[in-house]
Coordinates of C-alpha atoms in Angstrom, one line a residue:
M1 CA 0.2 0.3 0.0
I2 CA 1.1 3.5 -0.7
P3 CA 0.6 5.5 2.5
V4 CA -1.5 8.9 1.3
T5 CA 0.5 11.8 2.6
G6 CA -0.5 15.7 3.2
F7 CA -3.8 15.1 4.8
E8 CA -3.1 13.8 8.3
G9 CA -5.8 14.7 10.6
A10 CA -7.9 15.9 8.2
K11 CA -10.7 14.2 6.6
V12 CA -11.3 13.5 3.3
A13 CA -14.1 12.4 1.2
V14 CA -14.0 9.2 -1.2
L15 CA -17.2 9.1 -3.8
G16 CA -17.4 5.9 -5.4
L17 CA -16.5 2.6 -3.8
G18 CA -15.5 0.3 -6.6
R19 CA -11.9 -1.2 -6.3
S20 CA -9.9 2.3 -6.5
G21 CA -12.3 3.8 -3.8
F22 CA -11.7 1.1 -1.4
A23 CA -8.0 1.1 -2.2
T24 CA -8.2 5.2 -1.9
A25 CA -9.8 5.2 1.8
R26 CA -7.3 2.7 2.7
A27 CA -4.2 4.2 2.0
L28 CA -5.3 7.6 3.4
R29 CA -6.2 5.9 6.3
E30 CA -3.2 4.5 6.6
G31 CA -1.7 7.9 5.6
G32 CA -3.1 9.3 9.0
A33 CA -6.3 10.9 7.0
E34 CA -10.1 10.5 7.9
P35 CA -11.9 8.8 5.0
V36 CA -15.3 9.7 4.9
C37 CA -17.2 7.5 2.2
W38 CA -20.1 7.7 0.0
D39 CA -21.5 5.2 -3.1
D40 CA -25.1 5.3 -4.3
N41 CA -25.0 1.6 -3.8
P42 CA -26.0 0.6 -0.4
G43 CA -24.1 -2.9 -0.5
A44 CA -20.9 -1.0 -1.2
R45 CA -21.6 1.4 1.7
A46 CA -22.1 -1.8 3.9
R47 CA -18.8 -2.8 2.9
A48 CA -17.3 0.2 4.2
E49 CA -18.8 0.4 7.5
V50 CA -17.7 -3.5 8.1
E51 CA -13.9 -2.3 7.5
G52 CA -14.5 0.9 9.7
F53 CA -15.0 3.3 7.7
V54 CA -17.5 6.7 8.0
C55 CA -20.4 6.8 5.5
R56 CA -22.0 10.4 5.0
D57 CA -24.3 11.3 2.2
L58 CA -22.4 14.0 0.7
L59 CA -25.7 15.8 -0.6
K60 CA -27.1 17.2 2.5
A61 CA -26.4 20.4 3.5
G62 CA -23.2 21.2 5.2
A63 CA -21.6 17.7 4.2
F64 CA -18.9 19.4 2.8
D65 CA -18.0 21.8 5.9
D66 CA -15.3 19.8 7.3
I67 CA -13.8 18.0 4.4
A68 CA -10.2 18.9 3.0
S69 CA -10.6 17.2 -0.4
L70 CA -12.8 15.2 -2.3
V71 CA -11.5 11.7 -4.2
V72 CA -13.1 11.0 -7.5
S73 CA -13.5 7.2 -8.7
P74 CA -12.5 7.5 -12.8
G75 CA -15.9 6.4 -13.7
I76 CA -17.3 9.5 -12.2
P77 CA -18.1 12.5 -14.9
H78 CA -16.8 15.7 -13.2
L79 CA -17.7 18.0 -16.2
Y80 CA -18.8 16.4 -19.3
P81 CA -21.8 15.4 -20.0
K82 CA -22.4 17.4 -16.8
P83 CA -21.0 17.1 -13.1
N84 CA -22.1 14.5 -11.1
P85 CA -24.2 16.0 -8.3
V86 CA -21.4 15.6 -5.5
I87 CA -18.7 16.6 -7.4
R88 CA -20.6 19.7 -8.5
A89 CA -21.4 20.3 -4.5
A90 CA -17.9 19.8 -3.5
M91 CA -17.0 22.6 -6.2
V92 CA -19.7 24.9 -4.8
A93 CA -18.2 24.3 -1.4
G94 CA -14.3 25.1 -2.8
V95 CA -13.4 21.4 -1.4
P96 CA -10.3 20.6 -4.2
V97 CA -11.2 17.6 -6.2
D98 CA -8.8 14.9 -7.0
N99 CA -8.7 11.2 -7.9
D100 CA -6.3 7.8 -6.8
I101 CA -3.7 8.7 -9.6
G102 CA -3.0 12.6 -8.5
L103 CA -2.5 10.8 -4.6
F104 CA -0.3 8.5 -5.8
F105 CA 1.9 10.8 -7.0
R106 CA 1.9 13.1 -4.2
S107 CA 2.8 10.5 -2.2
V108 CA 4.8 7.9 -3.8
A109 CA 8.1 9.3 -3.4
T110 CA 9.3 9.2 0.5
R111 CA 12.4 10.6 2.1
G112 CA 13.5 6.6 2.5
W113 CA 14.2 6.7 -1.5
E114 CA 17.3 8.8 -0.1
R115 CA 18.9 5.5 0.8
F116 CA 18.3 4.0 -2.1
D117 CA 20.9 3.4 -4.5
Q118 CA 18.8 3.8 -7.7
A119 CA 15.8 6.0 -7.3
P120 CA 12.1 4.3 -8.4
R121 CA 11.0 5.2 -11.6
I122 CA 7.6 5.8 -12.6
V123 CA 6.6 4.9 -16.6
A124 CA 2.7 6.2 -17.2
V125 CA 1.4 5.3 -20.6
T126 CA -1.6 6.9 -22.2
G127 CA -3.7 7.3 -25.5
S128 CA -6.7 5.5 -27.3
N129 CA -5.8 1.9 -28.2
G130 CA -2.8 -0.3 -27.1
K131 CA -2.6 0.8 -23.6
S132 CA -3.2 -2.6 -21.5
T133 CA -0.8 -4.5 -24.2
T134 CA 1.7 -2.2 -24.0
V135 CA 2.1 -1.8 -20.2
A136 CA 1.9 -5.6 -20.1
L137 CA 4.8 -6.2 -22.7
L138 CA 7.0 -3.6 -20.7
H139 CA 6.3 -4.9 -17.2
H140 CA 7.1 -8.4 -19.1
I141 CA 9.9 -6.9 -20.4
L142 CA 11.4 -5.7 -17.1
Q143 CA 10.5 -9.0 -15.4
E144 CA 12.7 -10.9 -17.8
A145 CA 15.0 -8.7 -17.6
G146 CA 15.5 -9.2 -13.5
R147 CA 14.0 -5.6 -12.8
E148 CA 11.6 -5.1 -9.7
S149 CA 8.5 -3.9 -11.8
Q150 CA 4.8 -3.4 -10.5
L151 CA 1.7 -3.0 -13.3
A152 CA -1.1 -0.6 -11.8
G153 CA -3.4 2.0 -13.0
N154 CA -6.4 0.7 -15.4
I155 CA -4.6 -2.7 -15.4
G156 CA -3.4 -5.1 -12.8
R157 CA -3.7 -3.3 -9.4
G158 CA -5.2 0.3 -8.4
V159 CA -2.2 2.6 -8.0
L160 CA -2.6 3.1 -4.0
D161 CA -2.8 -0.8 -3.8
I162 CA 0.6 -1.5 -4.9
D163 CA 3.8 -2.2 -2.5
P164 CA 6.1 1.0 -2.0
P165 CA 8.8 0.5 -4.8
G166 CA 12.6 -0.3 -4.0
S167 CA 15.7 0.9 -4.9
G168 CA 15.8 0.5 -8.6
G169 CA 12.5 -0.3 -8.4
I170 CA 9.8 1.0 -11.6
V171 CA 6.0 1.3 -11.5
V172 CA 4.8 0.9 -14.6
L173 CA 1.1 2.8 -14.9
E174 CA -2.2 2.3 -17.7
L175 CA -3.8 5.9 -17.6
S176 CA -7.1 6.4 -19.2
S177 CA -8.3 9.6 -20.2
Y178 CA -10.8 10.3 -16.9
Q179 CA -7.7 9.1 -14.7
T180 CA -5.4 11.8 -16.4
D181 CA -8.0 14.3 -17.1
L182 CA -8.8 15.0 -13.1
A183 CA -5.3 14.2 -11.1
R184 CA -3.9 17.3 -9.8
A185 CA -0.7 15.4 -9.6
L186 CA 1.2 13.7 -12.6
T187 CA 5.0 13.7 -12.6
P188 CA 5.9 10.4 -14.1
D189 CA 10.0 9.9 -14.8
V190 CA 8.5 8.4 -18.4
A191 CA 5.5 8.8 -20.4
V192 CA 4.2 7.5 -23.3
F193 CA 1.7 8.5 -25.5
T194 CA 0.3 5.6 -27.6
N195 CA -2.3 7.0 -30.5
L196 CA -5.1 9.0 -30.9
S197 CA -8.9 7.9 -32.1
P198 CA -12.4 8.7 -31.2
D199 CA -13.5 7.6 -28.4
H200 CA -15.3 8.2 -25.1
L201 CA -16.3 11.8 -26.4
D202 CA -19.4 12.6 -24.3
R203 CA -17.3 12.4 -21.7
H204 CA -14.9 15.0 -22.9
A205 CA -16.8 17.3 -25.3
G206 CA -15.4 16.5 -28.5
M207 CA -12.2 15.2 -29.6
G208 CA -10.2 18.5 -28.7
G209 CA -11.3 17.6 -25.1
Y210 CA -9.9 14.5 -25.3
F211 CA -7.2 15.2 -26.6
A212 CA -6.4 17.7 -23.8
A213 CA -7.2 15.4 -21.2
K214 CA -4.4 12.9 -23.0
R215 CA -1.7 15.9 -23.4
R216 CA -2.1 16.5 -19.4
L217 CA 0.1 13.9 -18.5
F218 CA 3.2 15.7 -20.1
A219 CA 2.3 19.0 -19.6
E220 CA 1.6 18.9 -15.8
G221 CA 4.4 17.4 -14.9
G222 CA 7.4 17.5 -17.7
P223 CA 8.1 13.9 -18.0
D224 CA 12.1 13.2 -18.2
R225 CA 11.4 11.2 -21.4
A226 CA 7.9 11.4 -23.5
I227 CA 7.7 8.6 -25.8
I228 CA 5.1 9.8 -28.7
G229 CA 3.3 7.8 -31.2
V230 CA 3.2 10.1 -34.0
D231 CA 0.9 8.1 -36.7
E232 CA -1.8 10.7 -36.2
D233 CA -1.9 14.8 -36.4
E234 CA -2.2 14.6 -32.5
G235 CA 1.3 13.3 -31.6
L236 CA 3.0 14.9 -34.0
Y237 CA 1.8 18.1 -32.2
L238 CA 2.4 17.0 -29.3
A239 CA 5.9 15.7 -30.0
G240 CA 6.9 19.0 -31.2
Q241 CA 5.9 20.8 -28.4
L242 CA 7.7 18.9 -25.6
A243 CA 11.1 19.0 -27.9
E244 CA 13.7 22.0 -27.9
A245 CA 14.7 20.9 -31.0
S246 CA 14.6 18.6 -33.6
S247 CA 17.6 16.2 -32.2
D248 CA 16.0 16.6 -29.0
D249 CA 16.4 12.8 -27.4
R250 CA 14.2 13.6 -25.0
V251 CA 11.3 13.0 -27.2
I252 CA 11.1 9.3 -28.7
R253 CA 9.2 9.3 -31.9
V254 CA 7.4 6.0 -32.5
S255 CA 5.2 5.4 -35.8
A256 CA 3.8 2.0 -37.0
S257 CA 3.1 3.2 -40.6
Q258 CA 6.2 4.9 -41.4
K259 CA 10.2 5.4 -41.6
L260 CA 11.0 8.2 -39.3
T261 CA 13.9 10.3 -40.1
G262 CA 16.0 12.9 -38.4
P263 CA 18.4 13.5 -36.0
G264 CA 16.7 12.5 -32.9
W265 CA 15.5 9.0 -31.4
Q266 CA 13.1 7.3 -33.6
V267 CA 11.5 3.5 -33.0
F268 CA 9.4 2.2 -36.0
A269 CA 8.1 -0.9 -37.3
R270 CA 7.7 -1.5 -40.9
K271 CA 6.9 -4.9 -43.0
G272 CA 7.0 -6.9 -39.4
F273 CA 10.3 -5.2 -38.1
L274 CA 11.4 -2.9 -35.8
S275 CA 14.0 -0.4 -36.1
E276 CA 15.9 1.8 -33.5
Y277 CA 17.4 5.2 -35.1
R278 CA 19.4 7.5 -32.8
K279 CA 21.0 11.0 -34.0
G280 CA 20.6 9.3 -37.8
R281 CA 22.4 5.7 -37.4
Q282 CA 20.6 2.4 -36.5
A283 CA 20.8 1.1 -33.5
A284 CA 19.3 -2.3 -33.5
S285 CA 16.5 -4.1 -35.9
I286 CA 14.1 -6.6 -34.7
D287 CA 12.1 -9.2 -36.4
L288 CA 8.3 -9.3 -35.2
R289 CA 6.7 -11.2 -37.5
Q290 CA 6.9 -14.7 -36.0
M291 CA 6.2 -12.9 -32.4
Q292 CA 2.8 -14.8 -31.8
G293 CA 1.7 -12.8 -29.0
L294 CA 2.2 -9.8 -31.5
P295 CA 0.3 -10.0 -34.2
G296 CA -0.9 -7.0 -36.6
A297 CA 0.3 -4.1 -37.2
H298 CA -1.4 -2.3 -34.3
N299 CA 0.5 -4.9 -31.9
H300 CA 3.9 -3.7 -34.0
Q301 CA 2.8 -0.3 -32.4
N302 CA 2.7 -1.5 -29.0
A303 CA 5.9 -3.2 -29.3
C304 CA 7.4 -0.3 -30.6
A305 CA 6.3 1.9 -27.6
A306 CA 7.3 -0.6 -25.2
Y307 CA 10.6 -0.9 -26.8
A308 CA 11.3 2.4 -26.4
A309 CA 10.1 2.9 -22.5
A310 CA 12.3 0.2 -22.0
R311 CA 15.5 1.8 -24.2
A312 CA 15.1 4.7 -21.9
L313 CA 15.3 3.0 -19.0
G314 CA 18.4 1.5 -20.0
L315 CA 17.8 -1.9 -21.4
A316 CA 19.5 -2.9 -24.1
P317 CA 18.3 -4.2 -27.5
R318 CA 19.2 -7.8 -27.7
L319 CA 17.5 -8.0 -23.9
I320 CA 14.5 -6.3 -25.3
E321 CA 14.3 -8.9 -28.6
D322 CA 14.0 -12.1 -26.3
A323 CA 11.4 -10.5 -24.0
L324 CA 9.4 -9.6 -27.2
A325 CA 9.5 -13.2 -28.2
S326 CA 8.5 -14.5 -25.3
Y327 CA 5.2 -12.7 -24.5
P328 CA 2.8 -14.4 -24.2
G329 CA -0.2 -11.4 -25.1
L330 CA -3.1 -10.3 -23.0
P331 CA -6.7 -11.8 -22.9
H332 CA -9.3 -10.0 -25.0
R333 CA -6.3 -8.6 -27.2
S334 CA -5.8 -10.7 -30.4
Q335 CA -6.1 -13.5 -27.9
T336 CA -6.0 -16.7 -30.0
I337 CA -7.9 -19.3 -28.1
A338 CA -8.3 -22.2 -29.9
T339 CA -7.5 -23.3 -33.7
H340 CA -10.1 -26.4 -34.6
A341 CA -10.3 -28.2 -37.7
G342 CA -8.1 -25.8 -39.4
V343 CA -10.1 -22.8 -37.8
R344 CA -8.5 -19.9 -36.1
Y345 CA -10.4 -18.5 -33.0
V346 CA -9.4 -14.9 -32.0
N347 CA -10.8 -12.9 -29.1
D348 CA -10.5 -9.1 -29.5
S349 CA -13.2 -8.1 -27.1
K350 CA -11.3 -5.2 -26.2
A351 CA -11.8 -3.4 -29.5
T352 CA -14.7 -1.9 -28.2
N353 CA -14.0 1.3 -30.7
L354 CA -14.0 1.2 -34.5
D355 CA -9.9 2.3 -34.6
S356 CA -9.2 -0.8 -32.9
A357 CA -11.5 -3.0 -34.6
V358 CA -9.9 -1.6 -37.8
K359 CA -6.4 -2.4 -36.7
A360 CA -7.9 -6.0 -35.5
L361 CA -9.3 -6.7 -39.2
S362 CA -5.9 -5.7 -40.9
A363 CA -3.8 -8.2 -38.7
F364 CA -5.7 -11.6 -40.0
D365 CA -7.3 -13.0 -43.3
N366 CA -10.2 -14.7 -44.3
I367 CA -12.3 -13.4 -41.6
R368 CA -15.1 -14.6 -40.2
W369 CA -16.1 -11.4 -38.0
I370 CA -18.3 -11.4 -35.0
C371 CA -19.0 -7.9 -34.0
G372 CA -21.8 -5.7 -32.3
G373 CA -22.8 -4.5 -29.4
L374 CA -23.2 -0.9 -27.9
E375 CA -22.8 1.6 -31.0
K376 CA -20.7 4.5 -30.2
D377 CA -21.3 8.0 -30.9
G378 CA -20.3 8.9 -34.8
G379 CA -22.1 5.6 -36.4
L380 CA -19.3 3.1 -38.4
E381 CA -18.8 5.0 -41.1
A382 CA -14.8 4.5 -40.4
L383 CA -15.3 0.6 -41.1
R384 CA -15.9 1.3 -44.7
G385 CA -13.1 0.1 -46.8
Q386 CA -11.7 -1.7 -43.9
T387 CA -13.4 -5.2 -44.5
G388 CA -11.5 -6.6 -47.4
K389 CA -10.4 -9.3 -45.3
V390 CA -13.9 -10.2 -43.9
R391 CA -15.9 -13.2 -45.7
K392 CA -18.8 -12.5 -43.7
A393 CA -19.8 -10.5 -40.8
Y394 CA -21.9 -12.0 -37.7
V395 CA -23.5 -9.7 -35.7
I396 CA -24.8 -9.3 -32.3
G397 CA -26.0 -7.0 -29.6
R398 CA -29.9 -5.8 -29.1
E399 CA -29.4 -3.5 -31.8
A400 CA -28.0 -5.6 -34.3
A401 CA -29.9 -5.3 -37.2
G402 CA -29.5 -1.6 -37.2
F403 CA -25.6 -2.2 -36.7
A404 CA -25.9 -4.8 -39.5
M405 CA -27.3 -2.7 -42.0
Q406 CA -24.2 -0.2 -41.9
L407 CA -22.0 -2.4 -42.7
D408 CA -20.4 -3.0 -46.0
V409 CA -19.9 -7.1 -46.2
E410 CA -22.2 -9.4 -45.9
A411 CA -23.8 -9.7 -42.8
E412 CA -26.3 -12.0 -40.6
V413 CA -28.3 -10.6 -37.5
C414 CA -27.1 -13.1 -34.9
I415 CA -28.1 -11.3 -31.7
T416 CA -26.1 -13.7 -29.1
M417 CA -22.6 -14.7 -28.8
A418 CA -23.9 -18.4 -28.6
E419 CA -25.6 -18.0 -32.2
A420 CA -22.7 -16.4 -33.6
V421 CA -19.8 -18.5 -33.2
A422 CA -22.2 -21.4 -33.9
R423 CA -23.1 -19.7 -37.6
A424 CA -19.2 -18.6 -38.2
S425 CA -17.8 -21.7 -37.0
A426 CA -20.3 -24.0 -39.5
E427 CA -19.5 -21.6 -42.4
A428 CA -15.7 -21.3 -41.7
E429 CA -13.2 -23.1 -43.9
T430 CA -9.5 -24.1 -43.3
G431 CA -7.8 -21.1 -43.1
D432 CA -10.2 -18.8 -42.0
T433 CA -10.2 -16.9 -38.4
V434 CA -13.4 -16.3 -36.4
L435 CA -12.5 -13.0 -34.9
L436 CA -14.2 -11.4 -32.2
A437 CA -13.5 -7.4 -33.0
P438 CA -17.2 -6.0 -31.8
A439 CA -15.9 -1.9 -32.7
A440 CA -18.3 -1.5 -29.7
A441 CA -19.0 -1.5 -26.0
S442 CA -20.8 -4.4 -24.5
F443 CA -23.2 -3.0 -21.8
D444 CA -26.0 -4.1 -23.8
Q445 CA -25.2 -7.5 -22.8
Y446 CA -22.7 -7.9 -20.6
D447 CA -21.6 -6.1 -17.7
N448 CA -17.8 -5.3 -19.3
F449 CA -15.7 -6.5 -22.8
E450 CA -14.1 -9.4 -20.3
Q451 CA -17.0 -11.1 -20.1
R452 CA -18.1 -11.0 -23.5
G453 CA -14.6 -12.3 -24.4
E454 CA -15.1 -15.1 -21.6
D455 CA -18.7 -15.7 -23.2
F456 CA -16.9 -16.1 -26.6
I457 CA -14.1 -18.3 -25.0
A458 CA -17.2 -21.0 -23.9
E459 CA -18.9 -20.8 -26.8
V460 CA -15.8 -21.9 -28.7
A461 CA -14.8 -24.4 -26.0
K462 CA -18.3 -26.0 -26.6
L463 CA -16.8 -26.7 -30.6
R464 CA -14.8 -29.1 -28.9
G465 CA -17.0 -30.7 -26.4

């Protein structure tokens, strides 16, 4: 646990008692604060009271009179589409609003670090797609190198629930736009921006607000080294904003679509090969094509970002290459779960937006595509012209018929995962890939994308039963 500092003897309100909320309350108490908790769910409040936490309705008059700060769980909107009533009440009362990420950055460094041979370092990764794979891949590389590494944030453990890092220890954080948007402290040693595509636009009032939330990771604290995906204009702009000159190697530019040139530090992937250039000279080259845990150009972008972060932390190219080759992949992200009768079954349930689905569709051939779910803002126009490798789509979800009508490929309305897997497998031929890449959120039928992926895995398992 990371005890929260700076609130000794003060009352701090905690709104939302999910995983991060409970970890925050415990870390505040460990640091000498008095947590005051609230959640609309009576069951969550009951669990908090069992742990000895005080619960208070934060919408009652005077609820913030003795509160020093309000700490908010990431899923609770603080501004758009409109502020949660509790958060608005705090703002009206002049009470600062923060989240667990902000508390982590203000609390993780302690005087004990002065005794370490090497100070711990924090790597934070944000972007639209590939964050989870990038951080998991970097964590794997560090572990293979024998370095102390902990994975936290939007993946793994809550940031305040991890162990205090030891000498030379590294904490690898996945941070969503919800987390970077509100944190009052953001001071990583290495910050990574993977890419940007439309997502969560209602929460950020459009693409400008969405990018601004991501940009805060680089603008607020000024990382020692920034790794920027430059395949979109926003990444190009961000890299230009951070670099003092084209040769400034505090910025490492990353691409999965183009060769990068110039006197600076670049890492890019082309035709399945990762290349590192520095000061105009090639420093390393790695063949990614046969690495089973990293299929497709989108995973090659993730490999470039993780490779660049590992290099920024001082690891040698050959060591990183060996670790990339042994990376097993993450569940629900281009995860091959079975090969049956010559047909490959791939679970990419995490492909919840159009951009991630397009990348999944480009990674495989002869695709029987299972898609559909809770459609996000903007429709499916971005999928047009991207389905050349798709033999047929099998559409799930409560609005499957409407979803199917927007596709530019033959589509069958299946509604349920069971029907989609059964129909796709019945029609699949040797050499085909049955790919779950929904291009939609899961909440019309499932609690989360993980549950949707597990349902796919279960239905595929029945084919062998």
